[in-house]
Short mmCIF file of C-alpha atoms and ligand atoms in Angstrom, two decimals:
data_model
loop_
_atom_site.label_atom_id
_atom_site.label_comp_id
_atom_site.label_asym_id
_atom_site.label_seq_id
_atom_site.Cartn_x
_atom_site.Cartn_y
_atom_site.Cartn_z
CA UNK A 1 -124.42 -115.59 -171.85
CA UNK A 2 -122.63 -118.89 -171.38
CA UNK A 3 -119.72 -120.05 -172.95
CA UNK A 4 -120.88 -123.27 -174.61
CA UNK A 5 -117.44 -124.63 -175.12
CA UNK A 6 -116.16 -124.07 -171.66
CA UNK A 7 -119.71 -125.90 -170.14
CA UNK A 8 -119.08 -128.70 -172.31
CA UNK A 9 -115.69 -129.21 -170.83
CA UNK A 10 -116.57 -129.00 -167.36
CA UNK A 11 -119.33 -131.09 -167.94
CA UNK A 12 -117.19 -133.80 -169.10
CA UNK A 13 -114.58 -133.43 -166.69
CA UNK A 14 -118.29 -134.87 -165.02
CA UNK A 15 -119.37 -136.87 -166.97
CA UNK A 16 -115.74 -138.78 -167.64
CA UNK A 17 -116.38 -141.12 -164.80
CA UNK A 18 -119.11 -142.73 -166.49
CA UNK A 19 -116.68 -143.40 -169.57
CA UNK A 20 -118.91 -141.41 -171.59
CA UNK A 21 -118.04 -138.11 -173.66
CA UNK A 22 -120.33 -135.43 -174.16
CA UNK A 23 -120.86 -133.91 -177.43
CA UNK A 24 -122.51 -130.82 -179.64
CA UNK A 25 -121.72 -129.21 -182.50
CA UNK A 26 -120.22 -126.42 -180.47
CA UNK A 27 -117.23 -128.68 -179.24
CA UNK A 28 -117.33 -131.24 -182.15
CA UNK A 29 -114.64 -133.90 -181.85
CA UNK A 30 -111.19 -133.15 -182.58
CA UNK A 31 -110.97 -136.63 -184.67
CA UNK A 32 -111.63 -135.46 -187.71
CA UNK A 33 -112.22 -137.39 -191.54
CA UNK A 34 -108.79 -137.40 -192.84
CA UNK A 35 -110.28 -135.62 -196.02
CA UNK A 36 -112.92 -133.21 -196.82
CA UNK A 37 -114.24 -132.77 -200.36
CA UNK A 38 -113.12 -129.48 -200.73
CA UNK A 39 -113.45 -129.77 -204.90
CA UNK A 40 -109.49 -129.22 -205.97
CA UNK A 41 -107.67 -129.03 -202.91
CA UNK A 42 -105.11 -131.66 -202.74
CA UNK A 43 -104.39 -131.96 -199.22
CA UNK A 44 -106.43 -133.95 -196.33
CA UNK A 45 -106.66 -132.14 -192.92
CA UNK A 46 -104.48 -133.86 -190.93
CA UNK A 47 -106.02 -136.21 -187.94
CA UNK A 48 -105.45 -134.88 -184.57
CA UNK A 49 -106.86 -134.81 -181.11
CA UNK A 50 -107.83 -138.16 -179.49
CA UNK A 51 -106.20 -140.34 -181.70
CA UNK A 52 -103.83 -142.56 -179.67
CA UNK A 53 -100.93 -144.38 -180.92
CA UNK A 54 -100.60 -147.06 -178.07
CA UNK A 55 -102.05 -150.62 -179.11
CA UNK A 56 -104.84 -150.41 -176.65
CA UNK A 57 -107.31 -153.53 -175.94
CA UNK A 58 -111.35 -152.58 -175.77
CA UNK A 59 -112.62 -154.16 -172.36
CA UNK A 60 -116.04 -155.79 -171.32
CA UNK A 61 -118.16 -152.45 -169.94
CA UNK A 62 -121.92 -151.81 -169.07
CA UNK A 63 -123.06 -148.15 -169.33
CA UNK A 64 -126.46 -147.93 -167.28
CA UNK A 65 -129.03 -145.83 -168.65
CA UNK A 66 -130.33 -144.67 -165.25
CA UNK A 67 -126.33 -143.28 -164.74
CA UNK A 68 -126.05 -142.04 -168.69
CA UNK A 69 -129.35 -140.74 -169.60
CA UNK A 70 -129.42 -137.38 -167.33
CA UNK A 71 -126.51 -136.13 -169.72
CA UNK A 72 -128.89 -135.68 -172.48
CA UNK A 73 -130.68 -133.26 -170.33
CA UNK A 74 -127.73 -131.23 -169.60
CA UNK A 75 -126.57 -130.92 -172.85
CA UNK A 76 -130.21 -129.57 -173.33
CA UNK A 77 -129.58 -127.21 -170.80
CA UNK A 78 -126.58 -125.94 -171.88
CA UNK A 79 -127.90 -125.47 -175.74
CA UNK A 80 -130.69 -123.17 -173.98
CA UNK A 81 -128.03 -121.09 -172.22
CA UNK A 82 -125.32 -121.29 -175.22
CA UNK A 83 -123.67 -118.30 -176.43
CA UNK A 84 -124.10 -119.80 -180.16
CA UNK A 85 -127.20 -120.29 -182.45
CA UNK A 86 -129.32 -123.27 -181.40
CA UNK A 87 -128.89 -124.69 -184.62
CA UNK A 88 -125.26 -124.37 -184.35
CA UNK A 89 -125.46 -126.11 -180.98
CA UNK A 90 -127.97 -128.32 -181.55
CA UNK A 91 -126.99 -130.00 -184.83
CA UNK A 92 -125.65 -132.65 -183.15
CA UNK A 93 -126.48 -133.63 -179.24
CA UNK A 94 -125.76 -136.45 -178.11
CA UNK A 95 -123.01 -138.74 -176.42
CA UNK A 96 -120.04 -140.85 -177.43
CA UNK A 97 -119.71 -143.83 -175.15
CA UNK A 98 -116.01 -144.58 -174.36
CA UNK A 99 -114.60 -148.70 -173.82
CA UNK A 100 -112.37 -147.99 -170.61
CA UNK A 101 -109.77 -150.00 -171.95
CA UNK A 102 -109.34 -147.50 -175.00
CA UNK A 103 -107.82 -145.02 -172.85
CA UNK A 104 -110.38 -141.90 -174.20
CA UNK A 105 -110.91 -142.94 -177.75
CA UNK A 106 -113.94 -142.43 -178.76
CA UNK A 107 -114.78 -145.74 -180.02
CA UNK A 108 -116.38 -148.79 -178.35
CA UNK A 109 -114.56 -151.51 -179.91
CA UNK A 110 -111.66 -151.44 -182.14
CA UNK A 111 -114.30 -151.25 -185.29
CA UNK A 112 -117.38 -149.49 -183.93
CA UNK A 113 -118.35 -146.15 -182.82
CA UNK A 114 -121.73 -145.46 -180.40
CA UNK A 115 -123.41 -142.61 -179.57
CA UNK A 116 -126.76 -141.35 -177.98
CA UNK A 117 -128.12 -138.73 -179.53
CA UNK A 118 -131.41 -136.49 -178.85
CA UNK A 119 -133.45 -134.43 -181.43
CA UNK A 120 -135.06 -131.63 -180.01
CA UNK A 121 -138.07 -130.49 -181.81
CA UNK A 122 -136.97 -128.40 -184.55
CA UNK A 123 -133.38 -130.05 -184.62
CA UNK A 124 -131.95 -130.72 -188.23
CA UNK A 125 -128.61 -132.72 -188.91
CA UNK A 126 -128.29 -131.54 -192.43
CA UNK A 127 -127.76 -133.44 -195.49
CA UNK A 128 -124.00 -135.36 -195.65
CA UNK A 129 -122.55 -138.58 -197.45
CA UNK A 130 -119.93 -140.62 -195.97
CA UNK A 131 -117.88 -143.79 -196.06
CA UNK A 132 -118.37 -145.40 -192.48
CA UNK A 133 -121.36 -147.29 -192.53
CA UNK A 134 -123.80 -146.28 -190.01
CA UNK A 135 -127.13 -147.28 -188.21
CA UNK A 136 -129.88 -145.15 -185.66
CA UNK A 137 -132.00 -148.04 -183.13
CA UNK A 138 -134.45 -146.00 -181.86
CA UNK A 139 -135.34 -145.54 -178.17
CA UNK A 140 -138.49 -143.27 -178.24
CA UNK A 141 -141.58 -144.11 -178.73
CA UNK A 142 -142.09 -142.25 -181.60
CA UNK A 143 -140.92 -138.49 -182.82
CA UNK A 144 -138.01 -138.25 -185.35
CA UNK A 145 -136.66 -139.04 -188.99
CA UNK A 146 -133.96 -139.79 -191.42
CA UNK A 147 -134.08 -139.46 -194.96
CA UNK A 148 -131.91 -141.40 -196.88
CA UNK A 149 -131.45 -141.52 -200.97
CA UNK A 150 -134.86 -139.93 -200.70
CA UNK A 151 -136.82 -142.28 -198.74
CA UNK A 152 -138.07 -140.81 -195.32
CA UNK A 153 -137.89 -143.09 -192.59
CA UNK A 154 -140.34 -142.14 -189.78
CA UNK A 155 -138.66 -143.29 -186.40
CA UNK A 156 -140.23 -145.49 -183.67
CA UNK A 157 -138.89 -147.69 -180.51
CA UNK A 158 -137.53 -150.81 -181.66
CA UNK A 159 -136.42 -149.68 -185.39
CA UNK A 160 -133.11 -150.00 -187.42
CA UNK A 161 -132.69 -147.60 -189.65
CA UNK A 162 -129.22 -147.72 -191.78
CA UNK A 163 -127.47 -145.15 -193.67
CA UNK A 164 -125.00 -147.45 -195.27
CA UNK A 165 -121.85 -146.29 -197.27
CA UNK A 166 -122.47 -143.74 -199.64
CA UNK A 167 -125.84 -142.48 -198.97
CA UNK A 168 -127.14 -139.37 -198.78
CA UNK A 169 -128.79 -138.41 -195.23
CA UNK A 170 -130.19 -135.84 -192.89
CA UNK A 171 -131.91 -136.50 -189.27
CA UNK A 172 -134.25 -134.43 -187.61
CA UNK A 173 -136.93 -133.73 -185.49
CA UNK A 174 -140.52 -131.72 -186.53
CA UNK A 175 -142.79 -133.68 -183.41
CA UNK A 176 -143.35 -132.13 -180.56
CA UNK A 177 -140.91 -134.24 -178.17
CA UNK A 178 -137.33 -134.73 -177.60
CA UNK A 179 -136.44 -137.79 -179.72
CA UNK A 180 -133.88 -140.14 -178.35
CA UNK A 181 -131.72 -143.08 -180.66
CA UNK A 182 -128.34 -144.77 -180.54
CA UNK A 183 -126.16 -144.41 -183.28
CA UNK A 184 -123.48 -147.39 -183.96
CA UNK A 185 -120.52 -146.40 -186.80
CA UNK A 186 -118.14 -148.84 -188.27
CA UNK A 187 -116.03 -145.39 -188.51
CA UNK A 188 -112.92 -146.61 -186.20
CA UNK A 189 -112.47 -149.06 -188.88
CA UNK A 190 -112.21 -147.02 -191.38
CA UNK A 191 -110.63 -144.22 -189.64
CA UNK A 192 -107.62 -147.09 -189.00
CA UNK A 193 -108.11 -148.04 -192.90
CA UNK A 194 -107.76 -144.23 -193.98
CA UNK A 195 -110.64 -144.15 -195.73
CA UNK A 196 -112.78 -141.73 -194.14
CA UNK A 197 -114.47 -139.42 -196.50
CA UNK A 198 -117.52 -136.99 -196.19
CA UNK A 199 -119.31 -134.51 -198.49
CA UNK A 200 -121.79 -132.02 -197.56
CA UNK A 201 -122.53 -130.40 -200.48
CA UNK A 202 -125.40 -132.42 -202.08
CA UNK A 203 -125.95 -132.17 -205.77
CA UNK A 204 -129.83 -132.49 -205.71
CA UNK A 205 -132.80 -130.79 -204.20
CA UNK A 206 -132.98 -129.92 -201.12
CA UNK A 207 -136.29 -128.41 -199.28
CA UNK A 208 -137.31 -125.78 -197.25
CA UNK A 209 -133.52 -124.36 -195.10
CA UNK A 210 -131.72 -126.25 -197.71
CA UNK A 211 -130.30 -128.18 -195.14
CA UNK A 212 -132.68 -131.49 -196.35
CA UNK A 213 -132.79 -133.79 -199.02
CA UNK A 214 -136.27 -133.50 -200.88
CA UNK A 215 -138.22 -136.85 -200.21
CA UNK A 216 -138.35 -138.28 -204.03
CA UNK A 217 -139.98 -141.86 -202.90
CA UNK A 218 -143.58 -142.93 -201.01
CA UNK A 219 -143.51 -143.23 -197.42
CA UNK A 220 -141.97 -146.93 -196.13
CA UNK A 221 -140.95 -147.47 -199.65
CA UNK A 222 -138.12 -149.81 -197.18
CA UNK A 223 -141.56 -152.34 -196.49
CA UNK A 224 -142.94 -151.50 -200.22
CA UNK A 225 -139.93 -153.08 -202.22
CA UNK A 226 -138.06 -155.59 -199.35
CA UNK A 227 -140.60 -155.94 -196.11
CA UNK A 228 -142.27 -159.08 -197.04
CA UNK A 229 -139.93 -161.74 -196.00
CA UNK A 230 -138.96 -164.28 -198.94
CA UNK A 231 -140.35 -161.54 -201.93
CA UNK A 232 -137.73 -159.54 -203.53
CA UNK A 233 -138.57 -157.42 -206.45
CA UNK A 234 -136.53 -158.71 -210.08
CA UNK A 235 -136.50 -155.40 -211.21
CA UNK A 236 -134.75 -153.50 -209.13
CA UNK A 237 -130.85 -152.93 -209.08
CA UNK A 238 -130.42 -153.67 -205.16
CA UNK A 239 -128.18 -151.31 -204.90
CA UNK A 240 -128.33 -147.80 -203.02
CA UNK A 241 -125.88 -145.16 -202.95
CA UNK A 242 -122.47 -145.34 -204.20
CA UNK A 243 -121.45 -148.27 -201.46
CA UNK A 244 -121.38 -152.10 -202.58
CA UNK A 245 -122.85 -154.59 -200.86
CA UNK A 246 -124.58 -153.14 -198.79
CA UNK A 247 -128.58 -153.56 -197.66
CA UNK A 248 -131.22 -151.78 -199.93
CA UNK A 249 -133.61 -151.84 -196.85
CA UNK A 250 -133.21 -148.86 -194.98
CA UNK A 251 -135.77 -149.28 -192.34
CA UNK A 252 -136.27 -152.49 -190.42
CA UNK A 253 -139.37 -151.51 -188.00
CA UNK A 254 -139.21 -152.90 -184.34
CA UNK A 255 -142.69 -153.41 -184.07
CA UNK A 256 -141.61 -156.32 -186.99
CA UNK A 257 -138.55 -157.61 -185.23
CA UNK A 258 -140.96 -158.12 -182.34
CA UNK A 259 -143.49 -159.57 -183.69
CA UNK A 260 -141.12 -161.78 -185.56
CA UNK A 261 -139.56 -163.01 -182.29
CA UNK A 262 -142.73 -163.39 -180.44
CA UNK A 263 -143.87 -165.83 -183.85
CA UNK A 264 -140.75 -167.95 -182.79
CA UNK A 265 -141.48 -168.50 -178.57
CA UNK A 266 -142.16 -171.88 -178.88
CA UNK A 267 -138.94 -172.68 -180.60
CA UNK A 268 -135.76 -173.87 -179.54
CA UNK A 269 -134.05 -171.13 -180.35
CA UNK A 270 -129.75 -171.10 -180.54
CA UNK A 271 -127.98 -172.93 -177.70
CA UNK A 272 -125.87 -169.53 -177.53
CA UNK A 273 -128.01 -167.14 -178.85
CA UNK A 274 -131.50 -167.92 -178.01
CA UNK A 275 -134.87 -167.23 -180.31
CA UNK A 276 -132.14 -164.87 -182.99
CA UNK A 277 -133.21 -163.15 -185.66
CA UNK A 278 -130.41 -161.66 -188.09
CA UNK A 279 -131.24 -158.62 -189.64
CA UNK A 280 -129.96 -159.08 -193.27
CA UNK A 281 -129.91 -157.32 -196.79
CA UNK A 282 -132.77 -159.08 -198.30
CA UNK A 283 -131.70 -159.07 -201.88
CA UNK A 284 -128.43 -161.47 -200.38
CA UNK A 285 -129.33 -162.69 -197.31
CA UNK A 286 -126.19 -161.57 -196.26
CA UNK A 287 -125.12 -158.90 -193.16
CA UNK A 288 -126.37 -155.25 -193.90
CA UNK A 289 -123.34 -153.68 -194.36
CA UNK A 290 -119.80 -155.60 -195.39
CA UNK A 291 -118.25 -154.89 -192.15
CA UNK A 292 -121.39 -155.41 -189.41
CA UNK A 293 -123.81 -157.72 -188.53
CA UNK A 294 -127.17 -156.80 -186.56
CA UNK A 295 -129.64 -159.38 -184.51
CA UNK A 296 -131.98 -159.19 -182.22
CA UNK A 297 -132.59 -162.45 -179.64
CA UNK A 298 -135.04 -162.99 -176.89
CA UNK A 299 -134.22 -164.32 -173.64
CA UNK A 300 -137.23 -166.26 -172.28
CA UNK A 301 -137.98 -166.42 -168.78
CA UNK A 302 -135.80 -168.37 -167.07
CA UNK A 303 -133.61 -168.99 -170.05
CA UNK A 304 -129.70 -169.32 -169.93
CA UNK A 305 -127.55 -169.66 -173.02
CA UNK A 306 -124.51 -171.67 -172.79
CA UNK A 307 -121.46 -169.93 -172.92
CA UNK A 308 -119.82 -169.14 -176.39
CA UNK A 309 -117.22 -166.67 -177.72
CA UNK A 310 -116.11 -165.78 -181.10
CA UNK A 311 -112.85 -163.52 -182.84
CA UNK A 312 -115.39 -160.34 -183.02
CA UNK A 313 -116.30 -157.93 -180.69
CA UNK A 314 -120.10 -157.78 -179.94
CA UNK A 315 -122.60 -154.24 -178.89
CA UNK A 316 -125.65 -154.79 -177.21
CA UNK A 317 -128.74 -152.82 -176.85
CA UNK A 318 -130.69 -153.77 -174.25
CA UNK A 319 -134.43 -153.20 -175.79
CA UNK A 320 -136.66 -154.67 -173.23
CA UNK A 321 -136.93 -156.19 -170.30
CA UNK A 322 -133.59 -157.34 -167.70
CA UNK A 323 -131.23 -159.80 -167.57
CA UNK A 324 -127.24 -160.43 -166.91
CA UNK A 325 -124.65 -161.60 -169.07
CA UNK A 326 -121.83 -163.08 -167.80
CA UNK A 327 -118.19 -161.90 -169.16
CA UNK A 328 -115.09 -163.72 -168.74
CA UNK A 329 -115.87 -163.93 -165.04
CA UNK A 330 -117.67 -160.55 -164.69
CA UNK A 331 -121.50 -160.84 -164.09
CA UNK A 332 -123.01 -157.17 -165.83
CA UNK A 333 -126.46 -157.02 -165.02
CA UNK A 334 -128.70 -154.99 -167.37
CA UNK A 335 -132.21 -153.40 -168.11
CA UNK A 336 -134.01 -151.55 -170.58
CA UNK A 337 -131.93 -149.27 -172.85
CA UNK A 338 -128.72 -150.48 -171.00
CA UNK A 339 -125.87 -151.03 -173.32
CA UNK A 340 -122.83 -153.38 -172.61
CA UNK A 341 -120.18 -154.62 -175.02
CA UNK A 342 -118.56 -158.22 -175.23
CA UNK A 343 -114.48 -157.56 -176.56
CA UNK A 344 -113.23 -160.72 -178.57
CA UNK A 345 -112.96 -164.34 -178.04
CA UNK A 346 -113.87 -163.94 -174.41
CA UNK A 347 -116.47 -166.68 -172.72
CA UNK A 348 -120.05 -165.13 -172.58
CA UNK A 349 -123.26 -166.10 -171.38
CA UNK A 350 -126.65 -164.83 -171.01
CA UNK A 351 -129.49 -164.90 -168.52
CA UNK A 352 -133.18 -163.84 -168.11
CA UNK A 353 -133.94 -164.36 -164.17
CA UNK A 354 -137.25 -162.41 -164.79
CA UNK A 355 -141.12 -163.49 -165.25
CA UNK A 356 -140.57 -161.43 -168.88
CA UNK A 357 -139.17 -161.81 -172.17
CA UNK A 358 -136.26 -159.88 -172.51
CA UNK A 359 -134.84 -158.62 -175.98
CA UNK A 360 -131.28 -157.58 -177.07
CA UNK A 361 -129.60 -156.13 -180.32
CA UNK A 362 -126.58 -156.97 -180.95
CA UNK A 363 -124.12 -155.53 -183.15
CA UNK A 364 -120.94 -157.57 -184.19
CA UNK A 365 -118.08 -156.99 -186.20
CA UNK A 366 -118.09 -160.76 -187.58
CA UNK A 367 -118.94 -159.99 -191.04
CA UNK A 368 -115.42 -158.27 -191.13
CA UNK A 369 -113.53 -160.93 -189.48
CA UNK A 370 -115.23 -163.98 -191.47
CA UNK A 371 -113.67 -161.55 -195.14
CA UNK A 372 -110.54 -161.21 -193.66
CA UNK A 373 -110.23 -164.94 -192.77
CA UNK A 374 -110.06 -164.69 -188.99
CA UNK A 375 -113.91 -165.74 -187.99
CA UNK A 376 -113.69 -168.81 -184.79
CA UNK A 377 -116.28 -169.82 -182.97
CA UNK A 378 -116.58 -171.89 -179.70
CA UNK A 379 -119.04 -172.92 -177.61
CA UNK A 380 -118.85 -174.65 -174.15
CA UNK A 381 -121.12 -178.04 -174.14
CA UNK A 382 -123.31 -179.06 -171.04
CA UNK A 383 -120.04 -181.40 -170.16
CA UNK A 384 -118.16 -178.27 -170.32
CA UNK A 385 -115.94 -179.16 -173.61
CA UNK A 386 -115.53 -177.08 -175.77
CA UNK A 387 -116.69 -177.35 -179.30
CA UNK A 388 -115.56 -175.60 -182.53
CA UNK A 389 -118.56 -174.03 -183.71
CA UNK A 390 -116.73 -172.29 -186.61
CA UNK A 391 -113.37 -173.75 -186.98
FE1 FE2 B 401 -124.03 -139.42 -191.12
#
């Protein structure tokens, strides 16, 4: 019998290289919520663990799938060895991704968290309720769900699914294959605002191990109330969970977004951006959660953007197809499922060199710095001046 804890470490003493760090329930990060609802108890639990009090700067960084990926499959291999229950082990797998210039927090920017996780079949992340807003974009093809406030979103390659603020979820896994999806938190942010807070124990129904919600509305009820673009039901209260302003539609499906983008080819598209589509809460029009914004764009072939940069820090996804964007000097090439992240107000560009469309998601902290009264915008014009896109 192996010690799970102990192969965790040395496989991260691996795996640090690669500015990645590996995680299961059996070593669960030492960063914990500030507070647990533990009914009457008055104190939090105090943070500890990789919480660093230098003022540290998040870098530009690519982490290549090719170089990332094979982790999933040793954590796999580990859970099948563990000396703990799978379910113990297995409730969460999956990987934190690490900015180098954040000296082992485990954080990508200094608002957003992101992790790869896989679902085994028969995995279950049970029920919980927190404050950080959160989102899945799913890599595999098909295989996996989350549940949230009772709707049961059935996961494919492309989707968003949100669990914003103050919603009850679960995840899980009842296919047949390994399910694979990146996870993006605004936790850091909140983590810096103290105002981390979970719950586990969840006041309704729950089905089968009691570790799931019971599914109390029709399948895609996400498309049902909010999926046809322009139509927003009058009678219902937009609002989801205990969290305020955030999106009502849970489940944005990627074989929309694509189809959506592919409608808009023969446009112009943004200067910096491309053919762009925001992902918004339809009821507003506004960002799906307070502190994040999410897009998608397509690169053409051959397309360039001009360069542009903006006071918020920027995640991208690559979903399909190659390209480069160019960094404050640094060129980071990337492909398919390739993730790289743009720190703020530095110069950035991309490219498609290929005979293919290539599509990115982006996730920026914007919405948060435009509230707070510190959103700028610039872009570099063909005569390389720069103008003041937001001023
Ligand atoms: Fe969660």
């Amino acid at each position: 019998m192996m010690d799970a804890r102990e192969a965790m470490e040395q496989l991260n003493a691996e795996a640090g290289g690669l500015h990645i760090w590996l995680r299961t329930q059996a070593n669960a990060p030492a960063q914990r919520p500030w507070f647990r609802d533990t009914g009457l108890e008055v104190g939090g639990e105090l943070a500890k663990g990789r919480v660093g009090a230098a003022q540290l700067k998040p870098v530009a960084h690519r982490w290549r799938w090719s170089e990332i990926a094979p982790y999933l499959d040793k954590i796999a291999e580990i859970a099948r060895a563990a000396d703990v229950s799978p379910i113990e082990f297995a409730e969460r797998q999956q990987f934190l991704l690490t900015n180098p210039g954040l000296s082992g927090r485990l954080q990508v920017t200094s608002t957003m968290r992101c992790a790869v996780s896989t679902y085994n079949p028969g995995d279950v992340a049970p029920v919980h309720i927190h404050t950080p807003n959160a989102s899945r974009t799913i890599l595999s093809e098909r295989g996996g769900y989350t549940t949230i406030e009772g709707e049961r979103c059935e996961a494919a390659r492309g989707d968003l699914i949100l669990t914003p603020n103050g919603t009850w979820h679960d995840h899980g896994n009842d296919g047949g294959e390994p399910v694979v999806w990146i996870d993006v938190l605004d936790l850091p942010l909140m983590e810096f605002l103290d105002c981390v807070w979970l719950d586990e124990a969840y006041p309704g129904d729950t089905e089968g191990n009691s570790r799931a919600q019971r599914v109390t509305f029709p399948g895609a009820y996400s498309q049902i109330a909010y999926g046809r673009g322009g139509l927003v039901p009058s009678f219902l209260p937009h609002r989801r969970g205990f969290g305020r302003d955030t999106s009502p539609m849970f489940h944005y499906r990627g074989v929309d977004v694509r189809g959506a983008l592919a409608g808009l080819c023969r446009e112009g598209g943004d200067p910096y951006d491309a053919i762009a589509l925001r992902f918004v809460n339809p009821a507003t029009g506004g960002s799906v959660f307070p502190t994040l914004d999410y897009q998608a764009q397509m690169l053409r072939p051959g397309e360039e953007t001009r360069f542009k940069r903006e006071t918020a820090s920027t995640l991208y996804i690559a979903i399909e197809g190659q390209g480069v964007t160019e960094i404050g000097g640094a060129s980071l090439d990337w492909q398919t499922n390739d993730i790289f992240v743009v720190p703020s107000f530095v110069w950035r560009r991309h490219i498609n060199r290929s005979q293919n469309d290539a599509v990115l998601y982006a996730v920026s902290d914007a919405p948060l710095m435009d509230k707070i009264g510190q959103y700028r915008a610039q872009g570099r014009l063909p005569d390389d001046t720069v103008a003041e896109l937001v001023a």
